[in-house]
Every structure is written in C-alpha cells, then in structure tokens.
Amino acid sequence: MTLKIAYSHIIQNVYQFSFMIYDYVHLFFLNKPEFDVISSQDNSDNEGLCDTFYTTNFQGDNNKQIFCKTCAKCLQYSTEIKNKSLINVNTRCKYMNYLLYKEVFEEELSEYNMVNFYKKLKEQHNDILYICYIYIENINKNTFEKLQKINDMYENLNMILNESQSSEKCDCKCAQNIVQSYKSYFDICIKDNNTKFCNALDMFRIIYNNYIKNIHMCEGVPTYLESFNGPSLEVVLLITFVIILALIFILSILFKVNKYIFF
C-alpha cells in the first residue's frame, strides 16, 4: 500500500478553500519531496537577490548565509508554482509558510512577524511571491512545534507504509514514535479538544487507524489509536445496532407470550 498515492488522491482537496495552516499539515510530507527537488536546482541568481534584500533590511552577517539559502529556495519554489500553474497552490504555499518559519523565525533571524516579513520580501519580488501571499499566516513557536509534531507523525506513518520502497528501515521505531507522540498530546486534547491542533491530531488518528490495520505491526504497538472525543462513530453505531436487535428480540418474545395467553 502506498500512502503517497492513495492518501493524496483521496484527501488532497479536502481543504481547498481553507486558509488555516493546521488544515494543511497532513499534506506537508507530500510537498517535501517536490520542494527539495525544485529548490536543489541552481539558485545563484536568487541567492544574489536575497543577499541584496538581507543587506537592505538586516544588520550583521552572522545569519546571512542561512537566510539567503532559505530565501532563494522559496523564490525558486514560488517561480515553479507560478510558471507551471501547479494545482493545489494553497497546499504548496502553506508548506513554504511552514519552512520559512523553521529556517528564518525559529532561528530568530528576523524581527518581523511572518506576514510582515513576507510582505517586505514581496515588495522587491512581487512578480514571483504574489502567488503565495494570501496563504501566508503568522506562526508562533508554540504553533510551529505542534505542527512539527504532527508532521513527524505523518512522516513516520509514510515510512512504515512505504518501507518496501525505502532504503530506511523504520517499522517498529516509527510506530513507537507515532504512539508516543499521540499519547503526549492525548491528555491535553481530552480536556479541551476544541482546538485546531486537536482537530488536526484527530485527523491523523483516523488516517492511522484506517491504514495501519492492514500492516503487521510490532508486539506492544497498538494498531488503533483511541479517540479523545469519546466513542467513535463506529462504536456508537454498533451499540445502537445491538440495542435495536435486543429490543426486536424482546418484543418478539413478548408478542409470542401475549399471543399464547390470549389463545
């Protein structure tokens, strides 16, 4: 079973009109290979443009190299999206939004927030960066760490399901990482599950339970993640069905008894 093919085909367009980054974290692992290939191309021209931007807007050279490389990759990726009219622009832009924070803001290379930083960058490269502008949103450290946690879970799940096609062996280790990560946030979400993060975590739970049941797992690693939203729909339906059958059975007996007494 290939998660990249089956999963992306089913769920790629679920959040076509959403602007919340939590609604896209389940697609980051699908965008990563594409981003890596595109951004690995010759970026010397873009690095020159980013060098000029850095010199104009920042002081000191300590983080200049990191910034210019990240900036150049984003310019290259945005150019590819614009020139090739790639579908699902929103999912690709949200992944770039996530990477920008990881490379620029997590390292505290910028005093701007994400939106203002991108706006400033777009002023000099509007012909390229306009394509993603409406999808860029501010991310703080807490949000980024949670997004990263969920993204890592998807990466691990993908490695398990595609192990036969990968040189990396990750079956038990990846499965244990997934379960530990899920449990670490279970108590948080069971107290207050009305959050974007918990909704994203619950989506992962559903996908994990659906795919992992067909995989031979390691001893002690659950193939079913418990919901923090109470009984699942399947359990509720099963209980309802059993109750209905029991009522039918009881009514049938009562009908026969009453019929016997009457006659």
Coordinates of C-alpha atoms in Angstrom, one line a residue:
M1 CA 0.0 0.0 0.0
T2 CA 1.4 3.4 -0.9
L3 CA 0.2 6.3 1.3
K4 CA 1.6 8.9 -1.0
I5 CA -0.6 7.8 -3.9
A6 CA -3.8 6.6 -2.2
Y7 CA -3.8 9.2 0.6
S8 CA -3.1 12.2 -1.6
H9 CA -5.7 11.1 -4.2
I10 CA -8.4 10.9 -1.5
I11 CA -7.6 13.9 0.7
Q12 CA -5.6 16.5 -1.3
N13 CA -8.5 18.8 -2.0
V14 CA -10.4 18.5 1.3
Y15 CA -9.3 22.0 2.4
Q16 CA -9.3 23.7 -0.9
F17 CA -10.7 26.9 0.4
S18 CA -9.2 27.0 3.9
F19 CA -6.5 29.5 5.0
M20 CA -5.6 27.8 8.3
I21 CA -2.2 26.1 8.3
Y22 CA -3.4 23.4 10.6
D23 CA -5.7 22.3 7.8
Y24 CA -2.7 21.5 5.6
V25 CA -0.2 19.9 8.0
H26 CA -1.5 16.4 6.8
L27 CA -0.1 17.3 3.3
F28 CA 3.4 18.6 4.3
F29 CA 5.1 15.2 3.8
L30 CA 3.7 15.1 0.3
N31 CA 5.0 18.5 -0.6
K32 CA 8.5 18.0 0.8
P33 CA 10.0 15.8 -2.0
E34 CA 8.8 18.2 -4.6
F35 CA 10.1 21.2 -2.7
D36 CA 13.5 19.5 -2.2
V37 CA 13.9 18.7 -5.9
I38 CA 12.8 22.2 -7.1
S39 CA 14.9 24.1 -4.6
S40 CA 18.0 22.0 -5.3
Q41 CA 18.3 23.5 -8.7
D42 CA 20.8 26.3 -9.5
N43 CA 19.8 29.1 -7.2
S44 CA 22.7 31.5 -7.7
D45 CA 20.6 34.3 -9.2
N46 CA 18.0 34.0 -6.4
E47 CA 20.7 34.0 -3.7
G48 CA 22.0 37.2 -5.2
L49 CA 18.6 38.8 -4.9
C50 CA 18.2 37.6 -1.3
D51 CA 21.6 38.8 -0.4
T52 CA 20.6 42.3 -1.5
F53 CA 17.4 42.1 0.5
Y54 CA 19.3 41.0 3.6
T55 CA 21.8 43.8 3.3
T56 CA 19.0 46.3 3.0
N57 CA 16.8 45.1 5.8
F58 CA 19.1 43.4 8.4
Q59 CA 22.3 44.1 10.3
G60 CA 25.3 41.8 10.8
D61 CA 26.4 38.8 8.7
N62 CA 26.1 36.0 11.3
N63 CA 22.9 34.5 9.9
K64 CA 23.2 35.9 6.3
Q65 CA 24.1 32.6 4.7
I66 CA 21.2 30.6 6.2
F67 CA 18.8 33.4 5.4
C68 CA 19.9 33.7 1.7
K69 CA 19.7 30.0 1.1
T70 CA 16.2 29.7 2.5
C71 CA 15.0 32.8 0.8
A72 CA 16.5 31.6 -2.6
K73 CA 14.7 28.2 -2.2
C74 CA 11.4 30.0 -1.6
L75 CA 11.9 32.2 -4.6
Q76 CA 12.7 29.1 -6.7
Y77 CA 9.7 27.2 -5.5
S78 CA 7.3 30.2 -6.0
T79 CA 8.6 30.6 -9.5
E80 CA 7.9 27.0 -10.3
I81 CA 4.4 27.3 -8.9
K82 CA 3.7 30.4 -10.9
N83 CA 5.3 29.3 -14.2
K84 CA 3.8 25.8 -14.3
S85 CA 0.4 26.7 -12.9
L86 CA 0.7 23.8 -10.5
I87 CA -2.6 22.7 -9.0
N88 CA -3.2 23.0 -5.2
V89 CA -1.3 26.2 -5.0
N90 CA -2.6 26.6 -1.4
T91 CA -1.1 23.4 -0.1
R92 CA 2.3 24.2 -1.6
C93 CA 2.3 27.8 -0.2
K94 CA 1.3 26.6 3.2
Y95 CA 4.3 24.2 3.2
M96 CA 6.5 27.0 2.3
N97 CA 5.0 29.1 5.1
Y98 CA 5.9 26.3 7.5
L99 CA 9.5 26.1 6.1
L100 CA 10.0 29.8 6.3
Y101 CA 9.3 29.8 10.0
K102 CA 11.5 26.8 10.6
E103 CA 14.5 28.3 8.8
V104 CA 14.1 32.0 9.5
F105 CA 11.9 32.6 12.5
E106 CA 12.8 29.6 14.7
E107 CA 16.4 30.8 14.4
E108 CA 15.3 34.3 15.3
L109 CA 16.8 35.7 12.1
S110 CA 14.1 38.3 11.7
E111 CA 12.4 40.9 13.9
Y112 CA 9.3 40.9 11.7
N113 CA 6.4 38.6 12.1
M114 CA 5.7 36.1 9.3
V115 CA 3.2 38.2 7.4
N116 CA 5.1 41.5 7.6
F117 CA 8.3 39.7 6.6
Y118 CA 6.8 38.1 3.6
K119 CA 5.1 41.4 2.6
K120 CA 8.5 43.1 2.8
L121 CA 10.1 40.4 0.7
K122 CA 7.2 40.6 -1.8
E123 CA 7.8 44.3 -2.3
Q124 CA 11.0 43.5 -4.1
H125 CA 9.9 40.3 -5.8
N126 CA 6.2 40.8 -6.4
D127 CA 6.3 39.2 -9.8
I128 CA 7.1 35.9 -8.1
L129 CA 5.9 36.0 -4.5
Y130 CA 2.4 37.3 -5.1
I131 CA 1.4 33.7 -5.9
C132 CA 1.5 32.7 -2.2
Y133 CA 0.9 36.0 -0.5
I134 CA -2.8 35.3 0.6
Y135 CA -1.8 32.0 2.1
I136 CA 1.0 33.3 4.4
E137 CA 0.0 33.5 8.1
N138 CA 1.8 34.3 11.3
I139 CA 3.2 31.3 13.2
N140 CA 4.5 31.4 16.8
K141 CA 6.8 29.0 18.4
N142 CA 4.1 27.0 20.1
T143 CA 2.1 26.6 16.9
F144 CA 5.3 25.6 14.9
E145 CA 6.2 22.9 17.5
K146 CA 2.8 21.4 17.3
L147 CA 2.8 21.4 13.5
Q148 CA 6.2 19.8 13.5
K149 CA 5.0 17.1 15.9
I150 CA 2.0 16.2 13.7
N151 CA 4.2 16.4 10.5
D152 CA 6.7 14.0 12.1
M153 CA 3.9 11.5 12.8
Y154 CA 2.8 11.6 9.1
E155 CA 6.5 11.2 8.0
N156 CA 6.8 8.1 10.3
L157 CA 3.5 6.6 9.1
N158 CA 4.5 7.1 5.5
M159 CA 7.8 5.4 6.1
I160 CA 6.0 2.4 7.6
L161 CA 3.6 2.0 4.7
N162 CA 6.3 2.5 2.1
E163 CA 9.1 0.6 3.8
S164 CA 9.4 -1.9 0.8
Q165 CA 10.2 1.1 -1.4
S166 CA 12.6 2.8 1.0
S167 CA 16.2 2.1 2.0
E168 CA 15.4 3.1 5.5
K169 CA 14.0 0.6 8.0
C170 CA 11.6 2.2 10.3
D171 CA 8.8 -0.2 11.2
C172 CA 8.9 -0.6 14.9
K173 CA 10.8 2.6 15.7
C174 CA 8.5 4.7 13.6
A175 CA 5.4 3.0 15.0
Q176 CA 6.6 3.6 18.6
N177 CA 7.4 7.2 17.8
I178 CA 3.8 7.7 16.5
V179 CA 2.2 6.2 19.5
Q180 CA 4.4 8.1 22.0
S181 CA 3.7 11.4 20.1
Y182 CA 0.0 10.8 20.0
K183 CA -0.1 9.9 23.7
S184 CA 1.9 13.0 24.7
Y185 CA -1.0 15.2 23.4
F186 CA -3.9 12.9 24.3
D187 CA -4.4 14.3 27.8
I188 CA -4.3 17.9 26.5
C189 CA -6.9 17.3 23.9
I190 CA -9.2 15.2 26.1
K191 CA -9.5 18.2 28.4
D192 CA -10.0 20.7 25.6
N193 CA -10.4 19.2 22.1
N194 CA -12.0 22.3 20.5
T195 CA -8.7 23.5 19.1
K196 CA -7.3 23.5 15.6
F197 CA -4.4 21.4 16.8
C198 CA -6.6 18.7 18.3
N199 CA -8.7 18.6 15.1
A200 CA -5.5 18.0 13.1
L201 CA -4.4 15.4 15.6
D202 CA -7.8 13.6 15.4
M203 CA -7.5 13.6 11.6
F204 CA -4.1 11.8 11.9
R205 CA -5.7 9.3 14.3
I206 CA -8.4 8.4 11.7
I207 CA -5.9 8.0 9.0
Y208 CA -3.5 5.9 11.2
N209 CA -6.4 3.6 12.2
N210 CA -7.5 3.2 8.6
Y211 CA -4.1 2.3 7.1
I212 CA -2.2 0.6 9.9
K213 CA -4.8 -2.1 10.4
N214 CA -3.5 -3.8 7.2
I215 CA 0.1 -3.8 8.4
H216 CA 1.8 -6.4 10.5
M217 CA 2.9 -4.3 13.5
C218 CA 5.4 -4.9 16.3
E219 CA 4.4 -6.5 19.5
G220 CA 3.1 -4.0 22.0
V221 CA 2.4 -1.3 19.4
P222 CA -1.3 -0.6 19.1
T223 CA -2.9 -0.7 15.7
Y224 CA -5.8 1.5 17.0
L225 CA -5.4 5.0 18.5
E226 CA -8.1 5.8 21.0
S227 CA -10.2 8.9 20.3
F228 CA -10.1 11.8 22.8
N229 CA -13.5 12.8 21.5
G230 CA -15.3 9.9 23.3
P231 CA -16.6 6.8 21.5
S232 CA -16.0 6.7 17.8
L233 CA -18.9 6.8 15.3
E234 CA -18.3 3.1 14.5
V235 CA -18.7 2.2 18.2
V236 CA -21.8 4.4 18.6
L237 CA -23.4 2.8 15.6
L238 CA -22.5 -0.7 16.8
I239 CA -24.0 -0.1 20.2
T240 CA -27.1 1.3 18.6
F241 CA -27.4 -1.7 16.3
V242 CA -27.1 -4.1 19.2
I243 CA -29.7 -2.2 21.3
I244 CA -32.1 -2.3 18.3
L245 CA -31.6 -6.1 17.9
A246 CA -32.1 -6.7 21.6
L247 CA -35.4 -4.7 21.5
I248 CA -36.6 -6.6 18.5
F249 CA -35.8 -9.9 20.2
I250 CA -37.6 -8.8 23.5
L251 CA -40.6 -7.5 21.6
S252 CA -40.8 -10.8 19.6
I253 CA -40.8 -12.8 22.8
L254 CA -43.4 -10.6 24.4
F255 CA -45.6 -10.9 21.3
K256 CA -45.4 -14.7 21.4
V257 CA -46.2 -14.8 25.1
N258 CA -49.1 -12.4 24.8
K259 CA -50.4 -14.4 21.8
Y260 CA -50.2 -17.7 23.7
I261 CA -52.0 -16.2 26.8
F262 CA -54.7 -14.7 24.5
F263 CA -55.5 -18.0 22.9

